[in-house]
Amino acid sequence: MHSSVFNDVKTRVSQDRVEVFRSRLRVTRGWKCYFRPFFLVAFFLVALFFLRLAISVTSFLFAKSRVTQNFVNKKVWSLVISFFGAPRSNT
């Protein structure tokens, strides 16, 4: 008799857990589901702003420095070649 009572309680508890999960799922499908994409878009826009700020500060520093852009291009190109290898010729 004890085992049947235990099984009934166990079944009831598992059904309650399923119902709680389903109710939480219903809540996340409501207005809160639009809340997460808002934060993702806001994070993306803030990251884009800081990237643009870093690019503008870097270009301003290059404009004020004595290092020419040609020198920087040669250094960047040599880094690219050392990392990826020399480009192949079509001939």
PDB file of N, CA and C in Angstrom:
ATOM      1  N   MET A   1       0.823  -1.197   0.000  1.00  0.00           N
ATOM      2  CA  MET A   1       0.000   0.000   0.000  1.00  0.00           C
ATOM      3  C   MET A   1       0.860   1.251   0.000  1.00  0.00           C
ATOM      4  N   HIS A   2       1.961   1.155   0.724  1.00  0.00           N
ATOM      5  CA  HIS A   2       2.820   2.337   0.794  1.00  0.00           C
ATOM      6  C   HIS A   2       3.404   2.684  -0.566  1.00  0.00           C
ATOM      7  N   SER A   3       3.725   1.668  -1.352  1.00  0.00           N
ATOM      8  CA  SER A   3       4.338   1.941  -2.650  1.00  0.00           C
ATOM      9  C   SER A   3       3.351   2.626  -3.592  1.00  0.00           C
ATOM     10  N   SER A   4       2.062   2.252  -3.514  1.00  0.00           N
ATOM     11  CA  SER A   4       1.083   2.896  -4.395  1.00  0.00           C
ATOM     12  C   SER A   4       0.872   4.355  -3.995  1.00  0.00           C
ATOM     13  N   VAL A   5       0.878   4.632  -2.696  1.00  0.00           N
ATOM     14  CA  VAL A   5       0.748   6.019  -2.241  1.00  0.00           C
ATOM     15  C   VAL A   5       1.960   6.824  -2.688  1.00  0.00           C
ATOM     16  N   PHE A   6       3.141   6.212  -2.560  1.00  0.00           N
ATOM     17  CA  PHE A   6       4.360   6.901  -2.980  1.00  0.00           C
ATOM     18  C   PHE A   6       4.335   7.183  -4.482  1.00  0.00           C
ATOM     19  N   ASN A   7       3.866   6.215  -5.265  1.00  0.00           N
ATOM     20  CA  ASN A   7       3.803   6.411  -6.714  1.00  0.00           C
ATOM     21  C   ASN A   7       2.803   7.496  -7.084  1.00  0.00           C
ATOM     22  N   ASP A   8       1.668   7.550  -6.364  1.00  0.00           N
ATOM     23  CA  ASP A   8       0.684   8.600  -6.633  1.00  0.00           C
ATOM     24  C   ASP A   8       1.265   9.977  -6.343  1.00  0.00           C
ATOM     25  N   VAL A   9       1.960  10.101  -5.212  1.00  0.00           N
ATOM     26  CA  VAL A   9       2.566  11.384  -4.853  1.00  0.00           C
ATOM     27  C   VAL A   9       3.643  11.757  -5.866  1.00  0.00           C
ATOM     28  N   LYS A  10       4.435  10.760  -6.264  1.00  0.00           N
ATOM     29  CA  LYS A  10       5.502  10.998  -7.237  1.00  0.00           C
ATOM     30  C   LYS A  10       4.921  11.467  -8.574  1.00  0.00           C
ATOM     31  N   THR A  11       3.844  10.832  -9.014  1.00  0.00           N
ATOM     32  CA  THR A  11       3.205  11.222 -10.270  1.00  0.00           C
ATOM     33  C   THR A  11       2.636  12.627 -10.170  1.00  0.00           C
ATOM     34  N   ARG A  12       2.021  12.941  -9.035  1.00  0.00           N
ATOM     35  CA  ARG A  12       1.436  14.259  -8.839  1.00  0.00           C
ATOM     36  C   ARG A  12       2.521  15.342  -8.852  1.00  0.00           C
ATOM     37  N   VAL A  13       3.652  15.058  -8.190  1.00  0.00           N
ATOM     38  CA  VAL A  13       4.747  16.028  -8.148  1.00  0.00           C
ATOM     39  C   VAL A  13       5.309  16.246  -9.544  1.00  0.00           C
ATOM     40  N   SER A  14       5.481  15.174 -10.313  1.00  0.00           N
ATOM     41  CA  SER A  14       6.027  15.333 -11.660  1.00  0.00           C
ATOM     42  C   SER A  14       5.044  16.087 -12.551  1.00  0.00           C
ATOM     43  N   GLN A  15       3.741  15.865 -12.370  1.00  0.00           N
ATOM     44  CA  GLN A  15       2.754  16.615 -13.144  1.00  0.00           C
ATOM     45  C   GLN A  15       2.779  18.089 -12.764  1.00  0.00           C
ATOM     46  N   ASP A  16       2.978  18.371 -11.473  1.00  0.00           N
ATOM     47  CA  ASP A  16       3.081  19.765 -11.040  1.00  0.00           C
ATOM     48  C   ASP A  16       4.304  20.436 -11.653  1.00  0.00           C
ATOM     49  N   ARG A  17       5.405  19.705 -11.710  1.00  0.00           N
ATOM     50  CA  ARG A  17       6.615  20.275 -12.315  1.00  0.00           C
ATOM     51  C   ARG A  17       6.406  20.578 -13.789  1.00  0.00           C
ATOM     52  N   VAL A  18       5.727  19.675 -14.484  1.00  0.00           N
ATOM     53  CA  VAL A  18       5.439  19.902 -15.905  1.00  0.00           C
ATOM     54  C   VAL A  18       4.548  21.124 -16.065  1.00  0.00           C
ATOM     55  N   GLU A  19       3.568  21.267 -15.191  1.00  0.00           N
ATOM     56  CA  GLU A  19       2.663  22.419 -15.279  1.00  0.00           C
ATOM     57  C   GLU A  19       3.398  23.723 -14.995  1.00  0.00           C
ATOM     58  N   VAL A  20       4.297  23.709 -14.015  1.00  0.00           N
ATOM     59  CA  VAL A  20       5.087  24.908 -13.723  1.00  0.00           C
ATOM     60  C   VAL A  20       5.954  25.258 -14.921  1.00  0.00           C
ATOM     61  N   PHE A  21       6.575  24.260 -15.539  1.00  0.00           N
ATOM     62  CA  PHE A  21       7.405  24.505 -16.715  1.00  0.00           C
ATOM     63  C   PHE A  21       6.581  25.089 -17.854  1.00  0.00           C
ATOM     64  N   ARG A  22       5.378  24.521 -18.069  1.00  0.00           N
ATOM     65  CA  ARG A  22       4.523  25.035 -19.140  1.00  0.00           C
ATOM     66  C   ARG A  22       4.067  26.459 -18.861  1.00  0.00           C
ATOM     67  N   SER A  23       3.774  26.782 -17.606  1.00  0.00           N
ATOM     68  CA  SER A  23       3.346  28.146 -17.291  1.00  0.00           C
ATOM     69  C   SER A  23       4.496  29.126 -17.494  1.00  0.00           C
ATOM     70  N   ARG A  24       5.723  28.716 -17.137  1.00  0.00           N
ATOM     71  CA  ARG A  24       6.879  29.587 -17.386  1.00  0.00           C
ATOM     72  C   ARG A  24       7.109  29.765 -18.877  1.00  0.00           C
ATOM     73  N   LEU A  25       6.881  28.719 -19.639  1.00  0.00           N
ATOM     74  CA  LEU A  25       7.045  28.796 -21.084  1.00  0.00           C
ATOM     75  C   LEU A  25       6.024  29.759 -21.683  1.00  0.00           C
ATOM     76  N   ARG A  26       4.812  29.730 -21.162  1.00  0.00           N
ATOM     77  CA  ARG A  26       3.790  30.661 -21.643  1.00  0.00           C
ATOM     78  C   ARG A  26       4.168  32.101 -21.345  1.00  0.00           C
ATOM     79  N   VAL A  27       4.774  32.341 -20.180  1.00  0.00           N
ATOM     80  CA  VAL A  27       5.176  33.703 -19.815  1.00  0.00           C
ATOM     81  C   VAL A  27       6.266  34.193 -20.756  1.00  0.00           C
ATOM     82  N   THR A  28       7.237  33.321 -21.086  1.00  0.00           N
ATOM     83  CA  THR A  28       8.324  33.763 -21.959  1.00  0.00           C
ATOM     84  C   THR A  28       7.849  33.996 -23.381  1.00  0.00           C
ATOM     85  N   ARG A  29       6.730  33.412 -23.750  1.00  0.00           N
ATOM     86  CA  ARG A  29       6.200  33.670 -25.085  1.00  0.00           C
ATOM     87  C   ARG A  29       5.441  34.989 -25.156  1.00  0.00           C
ATOM     88  N   GLY A  30       5.181  35.605 -24.026  1.00  0.00           N
ATOM     89  CA  GLY A  30       4.414  36.847 -24.012  1.00  0.00           C
ATOM     90  C   GLY A  30       5.267  38.046 -24.368  1.00  0.00           C
ATOM     91  N   TRP A  31       5.060  39.148 -23.667  1.00  0.00           N
ATOM     92  CA  TRP A  31       5.770  40.392 -23.990  1.00  0.00           C
ATOM     93  C   TRP A  31       7.249  40.308 -23.682  1.00  0.00           C
ATOM     94  N   LYS A  32       7.656  39.349 -22.820  1.00  0.00           N
ATOM     95  CA  LYS A  32       9.071  39.246 -22.466  1.00  0.00           C
ATOM     96  C   LYS A  32       9.916  38.711 -23.610  1.00  0.00           C
ATOM     97  N   CYS A  33       9.293  38.035 -24.571  1.00  0.00           N
ATOM     98  CA  CYS A  33      10.087  37.507 -25.674  1.00  0.00           C
ATOM     99  C   CYS A  33      10.609  38.632 -26.561  1.00  0.00           C
ATOM    100  N   TYR A  34       9.982  39.800 -26.510  1.00  0.00           N
ATOM    101  CA  TYR A  34      10.499  40.942 -27.267  1.00  0.00           C
ATOM    102  C   TYR A  34      11.561  41.695 -26.480  1.00  0.00           C
ATOM    103  N   PHE A  35      11.715  41.348 -25.221  1.00  0.00           N
ATOM    104  CA  PHE A  35      12.641  42.055 -24.344  1.00  0.00           C
ATOM    105  C   PHE A  35      14.079  41.645 -24.619  1.00  0.00           C
ATOM    106  N   ARG A  36      14.312  40.351 -24.843  1.00  0.00           N
ATOM    107  CA  ARG A  36      15.671  39.862 -25.080  1.00  0.00           C
ATOM    108  C   ARG A  36      16.252  40.380 -26.388  1.00  0.00           C
ATOM    109  N   PRO A  37      15.530  40.340 -27.510  1.00  0.00           N
ATOM    110  CA  PRO A  37      16.099  40.917 -28.739  1.00  0.00           C
ATOM    111  C   PRO A  37      16.402  42.399 -28.606  1.00  0.00           C
ATOM    112  N   PHE A  38      15.627  43.111 -27.784  1.00  0.00           N
ATOM    113  CA  PHE A  38      15.921  44.530 -27.563  1.00  0.00           C
ATOM    114  C   PHE A  38      17.302  44.690 -26.947  1.00  0.00           C
ATOM    115  N   PHE A  39      17.617  43.853 -25.938  1.00  0.00           N
ATOM    116  CA  PHE A  39      18.933  43.939 -25.311  1.00  0.00           C
ATOM    117  C   PHE A  39      20.036  43.511 -26.271  1.00  0.00           C
ATOM    118  N   LEU A  40      19.759  42.522 -27.111  1.00  0.00           N
ATOM    119  CA  LEU A  40      20.762  42.106 -28.092  1.00  0.00           C
ATOM    120  C   LEU A  40      21.054  43.220 -29.087  1.00  0.00           C
ATOM    121  N   VAL A  41      20.016  43.880 -29.560  1.00  0.00           N
ATOM    122  CA  VAL A  41      20.202  44.986 -30.503  1.00  0.00           C
ATOM    123  C   VAL A  41      20.908  46.145 -29.823  1.00  0.00           C
ATOM    124  N   ALA A  42      20.543  46.436 -28.578  1.00  0.00           N
ATOM    125  CA  ALA A  42      21.201  47.524 -27.847  1.00  0.00           C
ATOM    126  C   ALA A  42      22.680  47.213 -27.639  1.00  0.00           C
ATOM    127  N   PHE A  43      23.000  45.972 -27.280  1.00  0.00           N
ATOM    128  CA  PHE A  43      24.401  45.584 -27.108  1.00  0.00           C
ATOM    129  C   PHE A  43      25.163  45.713 -28.421  1.00  0.00           C
ATOM    130  N   PHE A  44      24.542  45.292 -29.525  1.00  0.00           N
ATOM    131  CA  PHE A  44      25.178  45.395 -30.839  1.00  0.00           C
ATOM    132  C   PHE A  44      25.433  46.848 -31.213  1.00  0.00           C
ATOM    133  N   LEU A  45      24.484  47.729 -30.944  1.00  0.00           N
ATOM    134  CA  LEU A  45      24.657  49.144 -31.275  1.00  0.00           C
ATOM    135  C   LEU A  45      25.740  49.790 -30.423  1.00  0.00           C
ATOM    136  N   VAL A  46      25.809  49.430 -29.153  1.00  0.00           N
ATOM    137  CA  VAL A  46      26.863  49.972 -28.285  1.00  0.00           C
ATOM    138  C   VAL A  46      28.229  49.474 -28.746  1.00  0.00           C
ATOM    139  N   ALA A  47      28.324  48.195 -29.108  1.00  0.00           N
ATOM    140  CA  ALA A  47      29.592  47.653 -29.612  1.00  0.00           C
ATOM    141  C   ALA A  47      29.991  48.330 -30.913  1.00  0.00           C
ATOM    142  N   LEU A  48      29.019  48.591 -31.769  1.00  0.00           N
ATOM    143  CA  LEU A  48      29.292  49.291 -33.029  1.00  0.00           C
ATOM    144  C   LEU A  48      29.770  50.710 -32.776  1.00  0.00           C
ATOM    145  N   PHE A  49      29.178  51.369 -31.791  1.00  0.00           N
ATOM    146  CA  PHE A  49      29.600  52.725 -31.442  1.00  0.00           C
ATOM    147  C   PHE A  49      31.054  52.742 -30.980  1.00  0.00           C
ATOM    148  N   PHE A  50      31.419  51.796 -30.097  1.00  0.00           N
ATOM    149  CA  PHE A  50      32.793  51.771 -29.605  1.00  0.00           C
ATOM    150  C   PHE A  50      33.782  51.378 -30.698  1.00  0.00           C
ATOM    151  N   LEU A  51      33.365  50.522 -31.619  1.00  0.00           N
ATOM    152  CA  LEU A  51      34.228  50.182 -32.744  1.00  0.00           C
ATOM    153  C   LEU A  51      34.475  51.398 -33.627  1.00  0.00           C
ATOM    154  N   ARG A  52      33.418  52.137 -33.898  1.00  0.00           N
ATOM    155  CA  ARG A  52      33.555  53.352 -34.716  1.00  0.00           C
ATOM    156  C   ARG A  52      34.412  54.389 -33.991  1.00  0.00           C
ATOM    157  N   LEU A  53      34.255  54.499 -32.694  1.00  0.00           N
ATOM    158  CA  LEU A  53      35.071  55.424 -31.906  1.00  0.00           C
ATOM    159  C   LEU A  53      36.545  55.031 -31.966  1.00  0.00           C
ATOM    160  N   ALA A  54      36.827  53.747 -31.864  1.00  0.00           N
ATOM    161  CA  ALA A  54      38.217  53.283 -31.938  1.00  0.00           C
ATOM    162  C   ALA A  54      38.814  53.557 -33.310  1.00  0.00           C
ATOM    163  N   ILE A  55      38.026  53.375 -34.357  1.00  0.00           N
ATOM    164  CA  ILE A  55      38.522  53.648 -35.713  1.00  0.00           C
ATOM    165  C   ILE A  55      38.812  55.130 -35.894  1.00  0.00           C
ATOM    166  N   SER A  56      37.920  55.982 -35.419  1.00  0.00           N
ATOM    167  CA  SER A  56      38.137  57.419 -35.592  1.00  0.00           C
ATOM    168  C   SER A  56      39.320  57.915 -34.760  1.00  0.00           C
ATOM    169  N   VAL A  57      39.483  57.392 -33.548  1.00  0.00           N
ATOM    170  CA  VAL A  57      40.629  57.791 -32.717  1.00  0.00           C
ATOM    171  C   VAL A  57      41.927  57.329 -33.361  1.00  0.00           C
ATOM    172  N   THR A  58      41.932  56.109 -33.900  1.00  0.00           N
ATOM    173  CA  THR A  58      43.137  55.595 -34.558  1.00  0.00           C
ATOM    174  C   THR A  58      43.491  56.428 -35.780  1.00  0.00           C
ATOM    175  N   SER A  59      42.501  56.776 -36.583  1.00  0.00           N
ATOM    176  CA  SER A  59      42.793  57.587 -37.769  1.00  0.00           C
ATOM    177  C   SER A  59      43.258  58.983 -37.370  1.00  0.00           C
ATOM    178  N   PHE A  60      42.713  59.526 -36.281  1.00  0.00           N
ATOM    179  CA  PHE A  60      43.164  60.835 -35.796  1.00  0.00           C
ATOM    180  C   PHE A  60      44.612  60.766 -35.329  1.00  0.00           C
ATOM    181  N   LEU A  61      44.968  59.686 -34.635  1.00  0.00           N
ATOM    182  CA  LEU A  61      46.350  59.535 -34.171  1.00  0.00           C
ATOM    183  C   LEU A  61      47.317  59.365 -35.339  1.00  0.00           C
ATOM    184  N   PHE A  62      46.895  58.657 -36.376  1.00  0.00           N
ATOM    185  CA  PHE A  62      47.752  58.528 -37.552  1.00  0.00           C
ATOM    186  C   PHE A  62      47.910  59.861 -38.268  1.00  0.00           C
ATOM    187  N   ALA A  63      46.858  60.665 -38.271  1.00  0.00           N
ATOM    188  CA  ALA A  63      46.952  61.969 -38.933  1.00  0.00           C
ATOM    189  C   ALA A  63      47.914  62.886 -38.189  1.00  0.00           C
ATOM    190  N   LYS A  64      47.985  62.767 -36.876  1.00  0.00           N
ATOM    191  CA  LYS A  64      48.860  63.631 -36.083  1.00  0.00           C
ATOM    192  C   LYS A  64      50.286  63.087 -35.960  1.00  0.00           C
ATOM    193  N   SER A  65      50.494  61.818 -36.285  1.00  0.00           N
ATOM    194  CA  SER A  65      51.825  61.240 -36.090  1.00  0.00           C
ATOM    195  C   SER A  65      52.700  61.480 -37.312  1.00  0.00           C
ATOM    196  N   ARG A  66      53.967  61.169 -37.159  1.00  0.00           N
ATOM    197  CA  ARG A  66      54.914  61.323 -38.264  1.00  0.00           C
ATOM    198  C   ARG A  66      55.023  60.058 -39.095  1.00  0.00           C
ATOM    199  N   VAL A  67      54.345  59.019 -38.673  1.00  0.00           N
ATOM    200  CA  VAL A  67      54.377  57.765 -39.420  1.00  0.00           C
ATOM    201  C   VAL A  67      53.456  57.895 -40.621  1.00  0.00           C
ATOM    202  N   THR A  68      53.976  57.586 -41.794  1.00  0.00           N
ATOM    203  CA  THR A  68      53.162  57.720 -43.003  1.00  0.00           C
ATOM    204  C   THR A  68      52.232  56.521 -43.145  1.00  0.00           C
ATOM    205  N   GLN A  69      51.175  56.731 -43.895  1.00  0.00           N
ATOM    206  CA  GLN A  69      50.215  55.657 -44.121  1.00  0.00           C
ATOM    207  C   GLN A  69      50.842  54.553 -44.967  1.00  0.00           C
ATOM    208  N   ASN A  70      51.755  54.927 -45.846  1.00  0.00           N
ATOM    209  CA  ASN A  70      52.420  53.934 -46.686  1.00  0.00           C
ATOM    210  C   ASN A  70      53.225  52.951 -45.830  1.00  0.00           C
ATOM    211  N   PHE A  71      53.905  53.476 -44.817  1.00  0.00           N
ATOM    212  CA  PHE A  71      54.674  52.621 -43.903  1.00  0.00           C
ATOM    213  C   PHE A  71      53.750  51.649 -43.170  1.00  0.00           C
ATOM    214  N   VAL A  72      52.606  52.167 -42.712  1.00  0.00           N
ATOM    215  CA  VAL A  72      51.640  51.321 -42.001  1.00  0.00           C
ATOM    216  C   VAL A  72      51.087  50.254 -42.936  1.00  0.00           C
ATOM    217  N   ASN A  73      50.773  50.634 -44.180  1.00  0.00           N
ATOM    218  CA  ASN A  73      50.251  49.662 -45.141  1.00  0.00           C
ATOM    219  C   ASN A  73      51.266  48.554 -45.414  1.00  0.00           C
ATOM    220  N   LYS A  74      52.551  48.915 -45.503  1.00  0.00           N
ATOM    221  CA  LYS A  74      53.586  47.906 -45.732  1.00  0.00           C
ATOM    222  C   LYS A  74      53.682  46.954 -44.542  1.00  0.00           C
ATOM    223  N   LYS A  75      53.603  47.493 -43.334  1.00  0.00           N
ATOM    224  CA  LYS A  75      53.684  46.644 -42.144  1.00  0.00           C
ATOM    225  C   LYS A  75      52.469  45.712 -42.046  1.00  0.00           C
ATOM    226  N   VAL A  76      51.293  46.248 -42.330  1.00  0.00           N
ATOM    227  CA  VAL A  76      50.078  45.422 -42.285  1.00  0.00           C
ATOM    228  C   VAL A  76      50.150  44.344 -43.353  1.00  0.00           C
ATOM    229  N   TRP A  77      50.601  44.717 -44.551  1.00  0.00           N
ATOM    230  CA  TRP A  77      50.700  43.752 -45.639  1.00  0.00           C
ATOM    231  C   TRP A  77      51.713  42.662 -45.303  1.00  0.00           C
ATOM    232  N   SER A  78      52.833  43.021 -44.663  1.00  0.00           N
ATOM    233  CA  SER A  78      53.824  42.007 -44.288  1.00  0.00           C
ATOM    234  C   SER A  78      53.268  41.071 -43.211  1.00  0.00           C
ATOM    235  N   LEU A  79      52.448  41.608 -42.299  1.00  0.00           N
ATOM    236  CA  LEU A  79      51.804  40.745 -41.300  1.00  0.00           C
ATOM    237  C   LEU A  79      50.814  39.783 -41.949  1.00  0.00           C
ATOM    238  N   VAL A  80      50.062  40.294 -42.925  1.00  0.00           N
ATOM    239  CA  VAL A  80      49.092  39.443 -43.625  1.00  0.00           C
ATOM    240  C   VAL A  80      49.815  38.335 -44.378  1.00  0.00           C
ATOM    241  N   ILE A  81      50.914  38.683 -45.042  1.00  0.00           N
ATOM    242  CA  ILE A  81      51.673  37.683 -45.793  1.00  0.00           C
ATOM    243  C   ILE A  81      52.278  36.647 -44.846  1.00  0.00           C
ATOM    244  N   SER A  82      52.790  37.095 -43.708  1.00  0.00           N
ATOM    245  CA  SER A  82      53.393  36.135 -42.783  1.00  0.00           C
ATOM    246  C   SER A  82      52.344  35.229 -42.138  1.00  0.00           C
ATOM    247  N   PHE A  83      51.125  35.713 -42.003  1.00  0.00           N
ATOM    248  CA  PHE A  83      50.081  34.902 -41.374  1.00  0.00           C
ATOM    249  C   PHE A  83      49.422  33.963 -42.380  1.00  0.00           C
ATOM    250  N   PHE A  84      49.022  34.500 -43.542  1.00  0.00           N
ATOM    251  CA  PHE A  84      48.277  33.714 -44.522  1.00  0.00           C
ATOM    252  C   PHE A  84      49.159  33.128 -45.622  1.00  0.00           C
ATOM    253  N   GLY A  85      50.352  33.664 -45.795  1.00  0.00           N
ATOM    254  CA  GLY A  85      51.198  33.228 -46.896  1.00  0.00           C
ATOM    255  C   GLY A  85      51.098  34.203 -48.049  1.00  0.00           C
ATOM    256  N   ALA A  86      52.054  34.104 -48.956  1.00  0.00           N
ATOM    257  CA  ALA A  86      52.094  35.027 -50.094  1.00  0.00           C
ATOM    258  C   ALA A  86      50.955  34.717 -51.056  1.00  0.00           C
ATOM    259  N   PRO A  87      50.389  35.749 -51.678  1.00  0.00           N
ATOM    260  CA  PRO A  87      49.317  35.500 -52.650  1.00  0.00           C
ATOM    261  C   PRO A  87      49.869  34.813 -53.892  1.00  0.00           C
ATOM    262  N   ARG A  88      49.063  33.941 -54.478  1.00  0.00           N
ATOM    263  CA  ARG A  88      49.490  33.207 -55.669  1.00  0.00           C
ATOM    264  C   ARG A  88      49.287  34.069 -56.904  1.00  0.00           C
ATOM    265  N   SER A  89      50.201  33.939 -57.840  1.00  0.00           N
ATOM    266  CA  SER A  89      50.044  34.676 -59.102  1.00  0.00           C
ATOM    267  C   SER A  89      49.218  33.843 -60.068  1.00  0.00           C
ATOM    268  N   ASN A  90      48.529  34.499 -60.973  1.00  0.00           N
ATOM    269  CA  ASN A  90      47.656  33.808 -61.923  1.00  0.00           C
ATOM    270  C   ASN A  90      48.398  33.350 -63.166  1.00  0.00           C
ATOM    271  N   THR A  91      49.674  33.674 -63.276  1.00  0.00           N
ATOM    272  CA  THR A  91      50.411  33.309 -64.496  1.00  0.00           C
ATOM    273  C   THR A  91      50.945  31.908 -64.437  1.00  0.00           C
TER     274      THR A  91
END
